[in-house]
Coordinates of C-alpha atoms in Angstrom, one line a residue:
Chain A
X1 CA -28.1 -30.7 13.9
X2 CA -31.6 -31.1 12.5
X3 CA -32.7 -27.7 13.6
X4 CA -29.7 -26.1 11.9
X5 CA -30.5 -28.0 8.7
X6 CA -34.1 -26.9 8.7
X7 CA -33.2 -23.3 9.3
X8 CA -30.6 -23.5 6.5
X9 CA -33.1 -25.0 4.1
X10 CA -35.4 -22.1 4.7
X11 CA -32.8 -19.3 4.6
X12 CA -30.1 -20.5 2.1
X13 CA -32.3 -20.1 -1.0
X14 CA -33.2 -16.5 0.1
X15 CA -29.6 -15.6 0.8
X16 CA -28.4 -17.0 -2.5
X17 CA -31.2 -15.3 -4.4
X18 CA -30.3 -12.0 -2.9
X19 CA -26.6 -12.4 -3.6
X20 CA -27.3 -13.4 -7.2
X21 CA -29.6 -10.5 -7.7
X22 CA -26.9 -8.1 -6.4
X23 CA -24.3 -9.7 -8.6
X24 CA -26.5 -9.3 -11.6
X25 CA -26.8 -5.6 -11.0
X26 CA -23.0 -5.2 -11.3
X27 CA -21.3 -4.1 -14.5
X28 CA -20.9 -7.1 -16.8
X29 CA -17.1 -6.8 -16.7
X30 CA -16.8 -7.6 -13.0
X31 CA -19.6 -10.2 -12.9
X32 CA -17.6 -13.3 -13.8
X33 CA -15.1 -13.0 -10.9
X34 CA -17.9 -12.1 -8.5
X35 CA -20.1 -14.9 -9.6
X36 CA -17.2 -17.3 -9.5
X37 CA -16.6 -16.7 -5.8
X38 CA -20.2 -16.3 -4.8
X39 CA -21.3 -19.3 -6.8
X40 CA -18.7 -21.7 -5.4
X41 CA -20.9 -22.6 -2.4
X42 CA -19.5 -22.1 1.0
X43 CA -21.3 -22.5 4.3
X44 CA -22.9 -19.0 4.4
X45 CA -22.1 -19.1 8.1
X46 CA -21.7 -15.3 8.5
X47 CA -25.0 -14.4 6.9
X48 CA -26.7 -17.1 8.9
X49 CA -25.2 -15.7 12.1
X50 CA -26.5 -12.2 11.3
X51 CA -30.0 -13.7 10.5
X52 CA -30.1 -15.9 13.6
X53 CA -29.1 -13.1 16.0
X54 CA -31.5 -10.7 14.5
X55 CA -34.4 -13.3 14.5
X56 CA -33.5 -14.3 18.0
X57 CA -34.1 -10.7 19.0
X58 CA -37.3 -10.4 17.1
X59 CA -36.0 -7.9 14.5
X60 CA -38.5 -6.6 12.0
X61 CA -36.3 -5.0 9.4
X62 CA -35.4 -6.6 6.1
X63 CA -32.4 -8.7 7.2
X64 CA -31.1 -9.9 3.8
X65 CA -29.0 -6.7 2.8
X66 CA -27.1 -7.0 6.1
X67 CA -26.8 -10.8 6.0
X68 CA -25.6 -10.8 2.5
X69 CA -23.2 -7.9 3.0
X70 CA -21.4 -10.2 5.4
X71 CA -21.0 -12.8 2.7
X72 CA -19.9 -10.1 0.3
X73 CA -17.2 -9.0 2.7
X74 CA -16.1 -12.6 3.4
X75 CA -16.0 -13.3 -0.4
X76 CA -13.9 -10.1 -0.9
X77 CA -11.3 -11.4 1.6
X78 CA -11.3 -14.8 -0.1
X79 CA -10.6 -13.2 -3.4
X80 CA -7.7 -11.2 -1.9
X81 CA -6.4 -14.1 0.3
X82 CA -6.1 -16.5 -2.6
X83 CA -3.8 -14.1 -4.4
X84 CA -1.5 -13.7 -1.4
X85 CA -1.6 -17.4 -0.6
X86 CA -1.0 -18.1 -4.3
X87 CA -3.8 -20.6 -3.8
X88 CA -4.7 -22.9 -6.6
X89 CA -8.0 -24.1 -5.2
X90 CA -10.9 -22.4 -3.4
X91 CA -13.9 -24.3 -2.2
X92 CA -12.7 -27.2 -4.4
X93 CA -12.6 -25.2 -7.7
X94 CA -9.9 -23.2 -9.4
X95 CA -9.1 -20.0 -7.5
X96 CA -10.4 -16.8 -9.1
X97 CA -7.1 -15.1 -9.8
X98 CA -6.0 -18.1 -12.0
X99 CA -9.2 -17.8 -14.0
X100 CA -9.6 -14.0 -14.3
X101 CA -6.1 -12.7 -13.6
X102 CA -4.7 -11.0 -10.5
X103 CA -5.8 -7.5 -11.4
X104 CA -9.4 -8.2 -12.0
X105 CA -9.6 -10.4 -9.0
X106 CA -8.2 -7.7 -6.6
X107 CA -10.6 -5.2 -8.1
X108 CA -13.6 -7.5 -7.9
X109 CA -12.8 -7.9 -4.2
X110 CA -12.8 -4.1 -3.9
X111 CA -16.2 -3.9 -5.7
X112 CA -17.6 -6.4 -3.2
X113 CA -16.2 -4.5 -0.2
X114 CA -17.8 -1.3 -1.5
X115 CA -21.1 -3.0 -2.4
X116 CA -21.3 -4.5 1.1
X117 CA -20.8 -1.0 2.6
X118 CA -23.4 0.5 0.3
X119 CA -26.0 -2.1 1.2
X120 CA -25.4 -1.5 4.9
X121 CA -25.5 2.3 4.5
X122 CA -29.0 2.0 3.2
X123 CA -30.3 1.0 6.6
X124 CA -29.5 4.5 7.7
X125 CA -27.8 3.3 10.9
X126 CA -24.2 4.6 10.8
X127 CA -23.1 2.2 13.7
X128 CA -23.7 -0.7 11.4
X129 CA -21.1 0.7 9.0
X130 CA -18.7 1.5 11.9
X131 CA -18.9 -2.0 13.3
X132 CA -18.4 -3.6 9.9
X133 CA -15.6 -1.3 8.8
X134 CA -13.8 -1.9 12.1
X135 CA -14.1 -5.7 11.6
X136 CA -12.7 -5.5 8.1
X137 CA -9.8 -3.4 9.3
X138 CA -9.1 -6.0 12.0
X139 CA -9.5 -8.9 9.6
X140 CA -7.0 -7.5 7.1
X141 CA -4.6 -6.6 9.9
X142 CA -4.9 -10.2 11.2
X143 CA -4.1 -11.4 7.8
X144 CA -1.0 -9.2 7.4
X145 CA 0.1 -10.5 10.8
X146 CA -0.3 -14.0 9.6
X147 CA 1.8 -13.3 6.6
X148 CA 4.5 -11.6 8.7
X149 CA 4.7 -14.7 10.9
X150 CA 5.0 -17.4 8.3
X151 CA 7.9 -19.6 9.2
X152 CA 8.4 -17.6 12.4
X153 CA 9.3 -20.5 14.6
X154 CA 9.1 -18.3 17.8
X155 CA 5.5 -17.5 17.4
X156 CA 3.8 -17.9 20.8
X157 CA 0.4 -19.3 21.5
X158 CA -0.8 -15.8 22.4
X159 CA 0.4 -14.3 19.1
X160 CA -1.3 -17.2 17.3
X161 CA -4.6 -16.5 19.1
X162 CA -4.2 -12.8 18.2
X163 CA -3.8 -13.7 14.5
X164 CA -6.8 -16.1 14.3
X165 CA -9.0 -13.7 16.3
X166 CA -8.1 -11.1 13.7
X167 CA -8.3 -13.0 10.5
X168 CA -11.5 -14.9 11.3
X169 CA -13.3 -14.0 14.6
X170 CA -14.0 -10.3 14.1
X171 CA -16.1 -10.8 11.0
X172 CA -18.2 -13.4 13.0
X173 CA -18.4 -10.9 15.8
X174 CA -19.6 -8.2 13.5
X175 CA -22.2 -10.5 11.9
X176 CA -23.8 -11.2 15.3
X177 CA -23.4 -7.7 16.7
X178 CA -24.9 -6.1 13.6
X179 CA -27.9 -8.4 13.9
X180 CA -28.3 -7.2 17.4
X181 CA -27.9 -3.5 16.5
X182 CA -30.7 -4.0 13.9
X183 CA -33.0 -5.4 16.6
X184 CA -32.7 -2.1 18.5
X185 CA -32.8 -4.1 21.8
X186 CA -29.9 -2.0 23.3
X187 CA -26.3 -2.2 24.3
X188 CA -26.6 -5.2 26.6
X189 CA -27.9 -7.5 23.9
X190 CA -25.3 -6.0 21.4
X191 CA -22.6 -6.9 23.9
X192 CA -23.9 -10.5 24.3
X193 CA -24.1 -10.9 20.5
X194 CA -20.6 -9.5 20.2
X195 CA -19.2 -12.1 22.7
X196 CA -21.2 -14.9 21.1
X197 CA -19.9 -14.1 17.6
X198 CA -16.3 -13.5 18.6
X199 CA -15.9 -16.7 20.6
X200 CA -17.7 -18.7 18.0
X201 CA -15.3 -17.3 15.4
X202 CA -12.3 -18.2 17.4
X203 CA -13.6 -21.8 18.0
X204 CA -14.4 -22.1 14.2
X205 CA -10.8 -21.1 13.2
X206 CA -9.2 -23.4 15.9
X207 CA -11.2 -26.4 14.4
X208 CA -10.2 -25.3 10.9
X209 CA -6.5 -25.4 11.9
X210 CA -7.0 -28.8 13.6
X211 CA -8.7 -30.1 10.4
X212 CA -5.8 -29.0 8.3
X213 CA -3.8 -31.8 9.9
X214 CA -6.4 -34.5 9.9
X215 CA -8.7 -34.1 6.9
X216 CA -7.9 -36.0 3.7
X217 CA -7.7 -33.6 0.7
X218 CA -11.0 -34.8 -0.9
X219 CA -13.0 -33.7 2.2
X220 CA -11.5 -30.1 2.5
X221 CA -11.1 -29.4 -1.2
X222 CA -7.4 -28.6 -0.5
X223 CA -4.4 -30.8 0.2
X224 CA -4.0 -31.8 3.9
X225 CA -0.9 -30.6 5.7
X226 CA -1.3 -27.4 3.7
X227 CA -0.6 -25.1 6.7
X228 CA 2.7 -26.9 7.5
X229 CA 3.7 -26.8 3.8
X230 CA 3.0 -23.0 3.7
X231 CA 4.9 -22.5 7.0
X232 CA 1.8 -21.3 8.9
X233 CA 2.4 -21.6 12.6
X234 CA -0.9 -23.0 13.9
X235 CA -1.8 -24.4 17.3
X236 CA -1.3 -28.1 16.5
X237 CA 2.2 -27.4 15.2
X238 CA 3.0 -25.1 18.1
X239 CA 2.0 -27.6 20.8
X240 CA 3.7 -30.5 18.9
X241 CA 7.0 -28.5 18.7
X242 CA 6.9 -28.1 22.5
X243 CA 7.0 -31.9 22.9
X244 CA 10.2 -32.4 20.8
X245 CA 13.7 -32.7 22.3
X246 CA 16.2 -30.0 21.5
X247 CA 17.8 -31.9 18.6
X248 CA 14.6 -32.9 16.9
X249 CA 13.1 -29.5 17.4
X250 CA 16.1 -27.7 15.9
X251 CA 16.2 -30.0 12.9
X252 CA 12.5 -29.4 12.2
X253 CA 12.7 -25.7 12.7
X254 CA 15.7 -25.4 10.4
X255 CA 13.7 -27.2 7.7
X256 CA 10.7 -25.0 8.4
X257 CA 12.7 -21.8 8.1
X258 CA 14.4 -23.1 4.9
X259 CA 11.1 -24.2 3.4
X260 CA 12.8 -27.6 2.6
X261 CA 10.1 -30.2 3.6
X262 CA 9.7 -33.1 1.1
X263 CA 6.2 -34.6 0.6
X264 CA 7.4 -37.5 2.9
X265 CA 8.4 -35.0 5.6
X266 CA 5.0 -33.4 5.5
X267 CA 3.2 -36.8 5.7
X268 CA 5.4 -37.9 8.6
X269 CA 5.1 -34.7 10.6
X270 CA 1.4 -34.4 10.0
X271 CA 1.1 -38.0 11.2
X272 CA 3.1 -37.3 14.3
X273 CA 1.0 -34.2 15.1
X274 CA -2.2 -36.2 14.8
X275 CA -0.9 -39.3 16.7
X276 CA 0.4 -37.0 19.4
X277 CA -3.1 -35.7 20.0
X278 CA -2.2 -32.1 19.0
X279 CA -5.1 -31.8 16.5
X280 CA -7.5 -33.1 19.2
X281 CA -6.0 -30.7 21.8
X282 CA -6.6 -27.8 19.4
X283 CA -10.2 -29.0 19.1
X284 CA -10.4 -29.0 22.9
X285 CA -9.1 -25.4 23.0
X286 CA -12.0 -24.7 20.6
X287 CA -14.5 -26.2 23.1
X288 CA -13.3 -23.6 25.6
X289 CA -14.3 -20.8 23.3
X290 CA -17.5 -22.5 22.4
X291 CA -18.4 -22.6 26.1
X292 CA -17.7 -18.8 26.4
X293 CA -20.0 -18.3 23.4
X294 CA -22.7 -20.5 25.0
X295 CA -22.4 -18.4 28.2
X296 CA -23.0 -15.2 26.2
X297 CA -26.2 -16.8 24.8
X298 CA -27.7 -16.8 28.3
X299 CA -28.6 -13.2 27.9
X300 CA -30.8 -14.0 24.9
X301 CA -34.5 -14.6 25.3
X302 CA -35.6 -18.2 24.8
X303 CA -36.5 -18.7 21.2
X304 CA -36.1 -21.3 18.6
X305 CA -33.2 -19.3 17.0
X306 CA -31.4 -19.2 20.3
X307 CA -31.4 -23.0 20.4
X308 CA -30.1 -23.1 16.9
X309 CA -27.3 -20.7 17.9
X310 CA -26.5 -23.2 20.6
X311 CA -26.6 -26.2 18.1
X312 CA -24.2 -24.2 15.9
X313 CA -21.6 -24.3 18.7
X314 CA -21.8 -28.1 18.8
X315 CA -21.6 -28.2 15.0
X316 CA -18.6 -26.0 14.8
X317 CA -16.7 -28.0 17.4
X318 CA -17.5 -31.4 16.0
X319 CA -17.4 -30.7 12.3
X320 CA -15.2 -33.0 10.1
X321 CA -14.9 -30.5 7.2
Chain B
X1 CA -2.6 29.9 -9.3
X2 CA -1.6 32.1 -6.3
X3 CA -4.9 31.6 -4.6
X4 CA -4.6 27.8 -5.0
X5 CA -1.1 27.8 -3.5
X6 CA -2.2 30.0 -0.5
X7 CA -5.2 27.7 0.2
X8 CA -2.9 24.6 -0.2
X9 CA -0.3 26.1 2.2
X10 CA -3.1 26.5 4.8
X11 CA -4.7 23.1 4.3
X12 CA -1.9 20.6 3.4
X13 CA -0.3 20.5 6.8
X14 CA -3.7 19.9 8.4
X15 CA -4.5 17.1 5.9
X16 CA -1.1 15.5 6.3
X17 CA -1.3 15.7 10.1
X18 CA -4.7 14.0 10.2
X19 CA -3.5 11.3 7.8
X20 CA -0.4 10.7 9.9
X21 CA -2.4 10.5 13.1
X22 CA -4.7 8.0 11.6
X23 CA -1.8 5.9 10.3
X24 CA -0.2 5.9 13.7
X25 CA -3.4 4.5 15.3
X26 CA -3.2 1.4 13.0
X27 CA -1.6 -1.9 14.1
X28 CA 2.2 -1.7 13.7
X29 CA 2.2 -4.5 11.2
X30 CA 0.3 -2.5 8.6
X31 CA 1.8 0.9 9.3
X32 CA 4.9 0.6 7.0
X33 CA 2.9 0.0 3.7
X34 CA 0.3 2.6 4.7
X35 CA 2.9 5.2 5.6
X36 CA 4.8 4.4 2.4
X37 CA 1.8 5.3 0.2
X38 CA 0.6 8.2 2.3
X39 CA 4.0 9.7 2.8
X40 CA 5.0 9.7 -0.8
X41 CA 3.5 13.1 -1.4
X42 CA 0.8 13.3 -4.1
X43 CA -1.3 16.4 -4.8
X44 CA -4.0 15.7 -2.2
X45 CA -6.5 16.9 -4.9
X46 CA -9.4 14.8 -3.6
X47 CA -9.3 16.0 0.0
X48 CA -8.8 19.6 -1.2
X49 CA -11.9 19.2 -3.4
X50 CA -14.0 18.0 -0.5
X51 CA -12.7 20.9 1.7
X52 CA -13.2 23.5 -1.0
X53 CA -16.7 22.4 -1.8
X54 CA -17.7 22.3 1.9
X55 CA -16.0 25.6 2.6
X56 CA -17.7 27.2 -0.4
X57 CA -21.0 26.2 1.1
X58 CA -20.1 27.4 4.5
X59 CA -20.1 24.0 6.2
X60 CA -19.4 24.0 10.0
X61 CA -18.7 20.3 10.6
X62 CA -15.1 19.1 11.1
X63 CA -14.2 18.4 7.5
X64 CA -10.9 16.6 7.9
X65 CA -12.3 13.0 8.5
X66 CA -14.2 13.3 5.2
X67 CA -11.4 15.0 3.3
X68 CA -8.8 12.5 4.5
X69 CA -11.1 9.5 3.9
X70 CA -10.9 10.5 0.2
X71 CA -7.1 10.4 0.2
X72 CA -7.3 7.0 2.0
X73 CA -9.6 5.7 -0.6
X74 CA -7.4 7.0 -3.4
X75 CA -4.3 5.6 -1.7
X76 CA -6.0 2.2 -1.4
X77 CA -6.6 2.2 -5.1
X78 CA -3.0 3.2 -5.7
X79 CA -1.7 0.2 -3.6
X80 CA -4.0 -2.2 -5.6
X81 CA -3.3 -0.6 -9.0
X82 CA 0.4 -0.8 -8.7
X83 CA 0.1 -4.6 -8.2
X84 CA -2.0 -5.1 -11.2
X85 CA 0.1 -2.8 -13.3
X86 CA 3.2 -4.5 -12.0
X87 CA 4.4 -0.9 -11.5
X88 CA 7.9 -0.3 -10.4
X89 CA 7.6 3.3 -9.4
X90 CA 4.8 5.3 -7.7
X91 CA 5.1 9.0 -7.1
X92 CA 8.8 8.7 -7.9
X93 CA 9.6 6.0 -5.3
X94 CA 9.6 2.2 -5.3
X95 CA 6.1 0.8 -5.5
X96 CA 4.8 -0.6 -2.2
X97 CA 4.3 -4.2 -3.4
X98 CA 8.0 -4.4 -4.2
X99 CA 9.0 -3.2 -0.8
X100 CA 6.4 -5.0 1.4
X101 CA 5.2 -7.9 -0.8
X102 CA 2.0 -8.3 -2.7
X103 CA 0.0 -9.8 0.1
X104 CA 0.6 -7.1 2.7
X105 CA 0.1 -4.5 0.1
X106 CA -3.3 -5.8 -1.0
X107 CA -4.4 -6.1 2.7
X108 CA -3.0 -2.6 3.5
X109 CA -5.2 -1.3 0.8
X110 CA -8.2 -3.1 2.3
X111 CA -7.4 -1.6 5.7
X112 CA -7.4 1.9 4.1
X113 CA -10.7 1.2 2.4
X114 CA -12.3 0.1 5.7
X115 CA -10.7 3.0 7.7
X116 CA -12.1 5.5 5.2
X117 CA -15.6 4.0 5.6
X118 CA -15.3 4.1 9.4
X119 CA -14.2 7.7 9.4
X120 CA -17.1 8.7 7.3
X121 CA -19.6 6.6 9.2
X122 CA -18.7 8.6 12.3
X123 CA -20.5 11.6 10.8
X124 CA -23.8 9.8 11.3
X125 CA -25.0 10.6 7.8
X126 CA -25.5 7.3 5.9
X127 CA -25.7 9.1 2.5
X128 CA -22.0 10.0 2.8
X129 CA -21.2 6.2 3.0
X130 CA -23.6 5.5 0.1
X131 CA -22.0 8.0 -2.2
X132 CA -18.5 7.0 -1.3
X133 CA -19.2 3.3 -1.6
X134 CA -20.9 3.8 -5.0
X135 CA -17.8 5.7 -6.1
X136 CA -15.4 3.0 -5.1
X137 CA -17.5 0.4 -6.9
X138 CA -17.5 2.5 -10.0
X139 CA -13.8 3.2 -9.7
X140 CA -12.9 -0.5 -9.3
X141 CA -15.2 -1.4 -12.2
X142 CA -13.6 1.3 -14.4
X143 CA -10.2 -0.2 -13.6
X144 CA -11.4 -3.7 -14.5
X145 CA -12.7 -2.4 -17.8
X146 CA -9.3 -0.7 -18.4
X147 CA -7.5 -4.0 -17.9
X148 CA -10.0 -5.9 -20.0
X149 CA -9.3 -3.4 -22.9
X150 CA -5.5 -3.4 -22.8
X151 CA -4.4 -4.0 -26.4
X152 CA -8.0 -3.8 -27.6
X153 CA -7.4 -2.0 -30.8
X154 CA -11.1 -1.6 -31.5
X155 CA -11.7 0.5 -28.3
X156 CA -13.9 3.4 -29.3
X157 CA -13.7 6.9 -28.0
X158 CA -16.9 6.4 -26.1
X159 CA -15.6 3.3 -24.4
X160 CA -12.4 5.1 -23.5
X161 CA -14.4 8.0 -22.0
X162 CA -16.4 5.4 -20.0
X163 CA -13.2 3.9 -18.7
X164 CA -11.6 7.1 -17.5
X165 CA -14.9 8.4 -16.0
X166 CA -14.9 5.2 -14.0
X167 CA -11.4 4.9 -12.9
X168 CA -10.8 8.6 -12.1
X169 CA -13.8 10.9 -12.2
X170 CA -16.3 9.2 -9.8
X171 CA -13.9 9.7 -6.9
X172 CA -13.6 13.4 -7.7
X173 CA -17.3 13.5 -8.0
X174 CA -17.8 11.8 -4.6
X175 CA -15.3 14.2 -3.0
X176 CA -17.2 17.3 -4.1
X177 CA -20.7 15.8 -3.6
X178 CA -19.8 14.6 0.0
X179 CA -18.6 18.1 0.7
X180 CA -22.0 19.5 -0.4
X181 CA -23.9 16.8 1.6
X182 CA -22.0 17.8 4.7
X183 CA -23.0 21.4 4.1
X184 CA -26.7 20.5 4.4
X185 CA -27.5 23.0 1.6
X186 CA -29.8 20.6 -0.2
X187 CA -30.1 18.5 -3.4
X188 CA -29.5 21.4 -5.8
X189 CA -26.1 22.2 -4.4
X190 CA -25.3 18.5 -4.1
X191 CA -26.1 18.1 -7.8
X192 CA -23.9 21.1 -8.8
X193 CA -21.0 19.8 -6.7
X194 CA -21.5 16.4 -8.3
X195 CA -21.3 17.9 -11.8
X196 CA -18.3 20.0 -10.9
X197 CA -16.4 17.1 -9.5
X198 CA -17.3 14.6 -12.2
X199 CA -16.3 16.9 -15.1
X200 CA -13.1 18.1 -13.3
X201 CA -12.2 14.4 -12.8
X202 CA -12.7 13.7 -16.5
X203 CA -10.6 16.7 -17.5
X204 CA -7.9 15.7 -15.0
X205 CA -7.6 12.2 -16.5
X206 CA -7.6 13.4 -20.1
X207 CA -4.7 15.7 -19.3
X208 CA -2.9 12.8 -17.5
X209 CA -3.3 10.7 -20.6
X210 CA -2.0 13.6 -22.8
X211 CA 1.0 14.1 -20.5
X212 CA 1.9 10.4 -20.7
X213 CA 2.9 11.2 -24.3
X214 CA 4.7 14.5 -23.8
X215 CA 6.4 14.5 -20.4
X216 CA 10.0 13.4 -20.0
X217 CA 10.3 10.7 -17.3
X218 CA 12.0 12.9 -14.8
X219 CA 9.0 15.2 -14.6
X220 CA 6.3 12.5 -14.1
X221 CA 8.3 10.1 -12.0
X222 CA 7.6 7.3 -14.5
X223 CA 8.9 6.6 -18.0
X224 CA 7.2 8.6 -20.8
X225 CA 5.2 6.5 -23.4
X226 CA 4.3 4.2 -20.6
X227 CA 0.6 3.8 -21.6
X228 CA 1.7 2.9 -25.2
X229 CA 4.2 0.4 -23.8
X230 CA 1.5 -1.2 -21.6
X231 CA -1.0 -1.3 -24.4
X232 CA -3.4 1.2 -22.8
X233 CA -5.7 2.6 -25.5
X234 CA -5.9 6.3 -24.5
X235 CA -7.3 9.2 -26.5
X236 CA -4.0 10.5 -28.0
X237 CA -3.4 7.0 -29.4
X238 CA -7.0 6.5 -30.6
X239 CA -7.1 9.8 -32.5
X240 CA -3.5 9.2 -33.9
X241 CA -4.6 5.7 -35.2
X242 CA -7.5 7.3 -37.0
X243 CA -5.0 9.4 -39.1
X244 CA -3.0 6.4 -40.4
X245 CA -3.5 4.8 -43.7
X246 CA -4.7 1.2 -43.8
X247 CA -1.3 -0.4 -44.1
X248 CA 0.4 1.7 -41.4
X249 CA -2.5 1.2 -39.1
X250 CA -2.5 -2.6 -39.6
X251 CA 1.2 -2.8 -39.0
X252 CA 1.0 -0.8 -35.8
X253 CA -2.0 -2.6 -34.5
X254 CA -0.3 -6.0 -35.1
X255 CA 2.6 -4.8 -33.0
X256 CA 0.3 -3.5 -30.3
X257 CA -1.6 -6.7 -30.1
X258 CA 1.6 -8.8 -30.1
X259 CA 3.2 -6.5 -27.5
X260 CA 6.3 -6.3 -29.7
X261 CA 7.3 -2.6 -29.6
X262 CA 11.0 -1.9 -29.3
X263 CA 12.2 1.2 -27.4
X264 CA 12.8 2.9 -30.8
X265 CA 9.2 2.1 -31.8
X266 CA 7.9 3.6 -28.6
X267 CA 10.0 6.8 -29.1
X268 CA 9.0 7.1 -32.8
X269 CA 5.3 6.6 -32.2
X270 CA 5.3 8.8 -29.2
X271 CA 6.9 11.5 -31.3
X272 CA 4.4 11.1 -34.1
X273 CA 1.5 11.3 -31.6
X274 CA 2.8 14.6 -30.2
X275 CA 3.9 16.1 -33.6
X276 CA 0.5 15.2 -35.0
X277 CA -1.1 17.3 -32.3
X278 CA -2.9 14.4 -30.7
X279 CA -1.7 15.1 -27.1
X280 CA -2.8 18.7 -27.6
X281 CA -6.2 17.6 -29.0
X282 CA -6.7 15.5 -25.9
X283 CA -5.9 18.5 -23.8
X284 CA -8.5 20.4 -25.9
X285 CA -11.1 17.7 -25.1
X286 CA -10.2 18.2 -21.4
X287 CA -11.0 21.9 -21.8
X288 CA -14.5 20.9 -22.9
X289 CA -15.1 19.1 -19.6
X290 CA -13.5 21.9 -17.6
X291 CA -16.0 24.2 -19.2
X292 CA -18.8 22.0 -18.0
X293 CA -17.4 21.9 -14.5
X294 CA -17.2 25.8 -14.6
X295 CA -20.8 26.0 -15.6
X296 CA -21.7 23.8 -12.6
X297 CA -19.9 26.3 -10.4
X298 CA -22.5 29.0 -11.4
X299 CA -24.9 27.5 -8.8
X300 CA -22.4 28.2 -6.0
X301 CA -22.6 31.4 -3.9
X302 CA -19.7 33.8 -4.6
X303 CA -17.0 33.0 -2.1
X304 CA -13.2 32.9 -2.2
X305 CA -13.4 29.1 -2.3
X306 CA -15.6 29.2 -5.4
X307 CA -12.9 31.3 -7.1
X308 CA -10.3 28.8 -6.1
X309 CA -12.4 26.0 -7.5
X310 CA -12.5 28.0 -10.7
X311 CA -8.7 28.4 -10.7
X312 CA -8.3 24.7 -10.2
X313 CA -10.0 24.1 -13.5
X314 CA -7.3 26.2 -15.2
X315 CA -4.5 24.5 -13.3
X316 CA -5.8 21.0 -14.3
X317 CA -6.0 22.0 -17.9
X318 CA -2.6 23.6 -18.1
X319 CA -0.5 21.5 -15.8
X320 CA 2.8 20.1 -17.2
X321 CA 3.1 17.2 -14.7

């Protein structure tokens, strides 16, 4: 962990300074919503991933436009997601659409999507734009699938994996892959970076879905059991449902479909999911993808950054928030 | 007009076939909203503008990915706009967010923005992406400004021009400019195309704002007087307000701010705006920008397409819907 923290300490101020400078160049009318989402903290995982991959491959180009474009893309999806989730909180503060209105928030997201594309276009390497655009298409598609499957009690584990790969992992994959593209080290390294980012992203989302059942609200900045409340069919719930007998299962699914859980129901089911080991089992599934990501790292030359990329896998698996 | 129609007859089927093919490649879960907005007709003005400009400059590249990316970008803004306008109708049919839900509609818009960027990245000319991304940023910014100035009775004519240039003209400008970039004929032609598109776009939106006061609902596919009802401060209203005496003006502005117009008020004021010649005066303002666009055309070589680009200026100025 220490090596991650040290790297973060060096890079976070530069990432944040670049983001702030870009936000300040925008028209005053869109700055408030943009600064609201960019200024709310967040782990800056995607920019770090781009920086680490590029550094690990000894890239000489200025990396901050690329790294920050990934945070801009991620922030754009957060602005849009919060509207469709009707979220009240984001990163522990009031969601942008409640402060600035739906319209301005949707459009501020569009501005960030476009700004990210423009920053990346300035490298003069069209493949960067292709990879990022493809990732955004897949991310939005994954999110539509997630919406379409809310309260779909027949959602399979495979379909669930498809959804989380879409909504989360492709942007991680694009971050690492673009870092490798910038390095100019060739298709083999791009492929390794692709596999590292994709599997890291899947592991990250699996742990996120496990934490939704175990974290008290003050740690996550949003109420625990939120996914269950919203009818999101995530892995802890899917594996828990498989352990119920026919009668219990039907009762619970009827309530889920009818959106009729009381607060006590949520607390009871969340408790049963955790006590039954389903959150832990989801974390174990995450370890499987972290191992795949680690294997992809083998192709990288031995550098300090490679070892940080390895530490990040441990962090993602073990994190408590 | 005949030359425009003939050109349209040749190009529209190809534009629509390309759009349909791209829509069919998308994941099934996002296809319905995408096909809804793409299939609802529309004038395909932006793709035509890109095609005409590129043809007028004897471009040999495949133009349909660029032309269609402009319709995809425009369609993405329509999907997002309808949510923030709470629109019920779009191009005469039910607005997408009412059919598919807000969430899927926002995300389908994001998919289209990303698809457009990917199509354009495939040309391998980063400046195309830069110009388009900049245009999308300015378009979204113009829309945020429009929202921020709803019922702002102090909106000046300059601020109004700034808003419509943002929300409409930059995408026209980008269409023409990208057509010129693809031609490889150099910065002078790109500049001329830029000026043609920008001024055409301003003229187009001015006429749109005039038509909102004069067109019966069955022609426009949306109720007439809609802008007044929504509190949008457009040029016909701004110049009409300037003719009222202090008392009348204060009364009307109080109602506008309070959003308290009755249907009779809307009909009466709309009538007064038209009878006072304010819709016509807005169309005259449009002619001024059409003339600027015509001047920019002087730099173009004499081709059939150039003469169609000239005819389009007449069409935009004189159109009744």
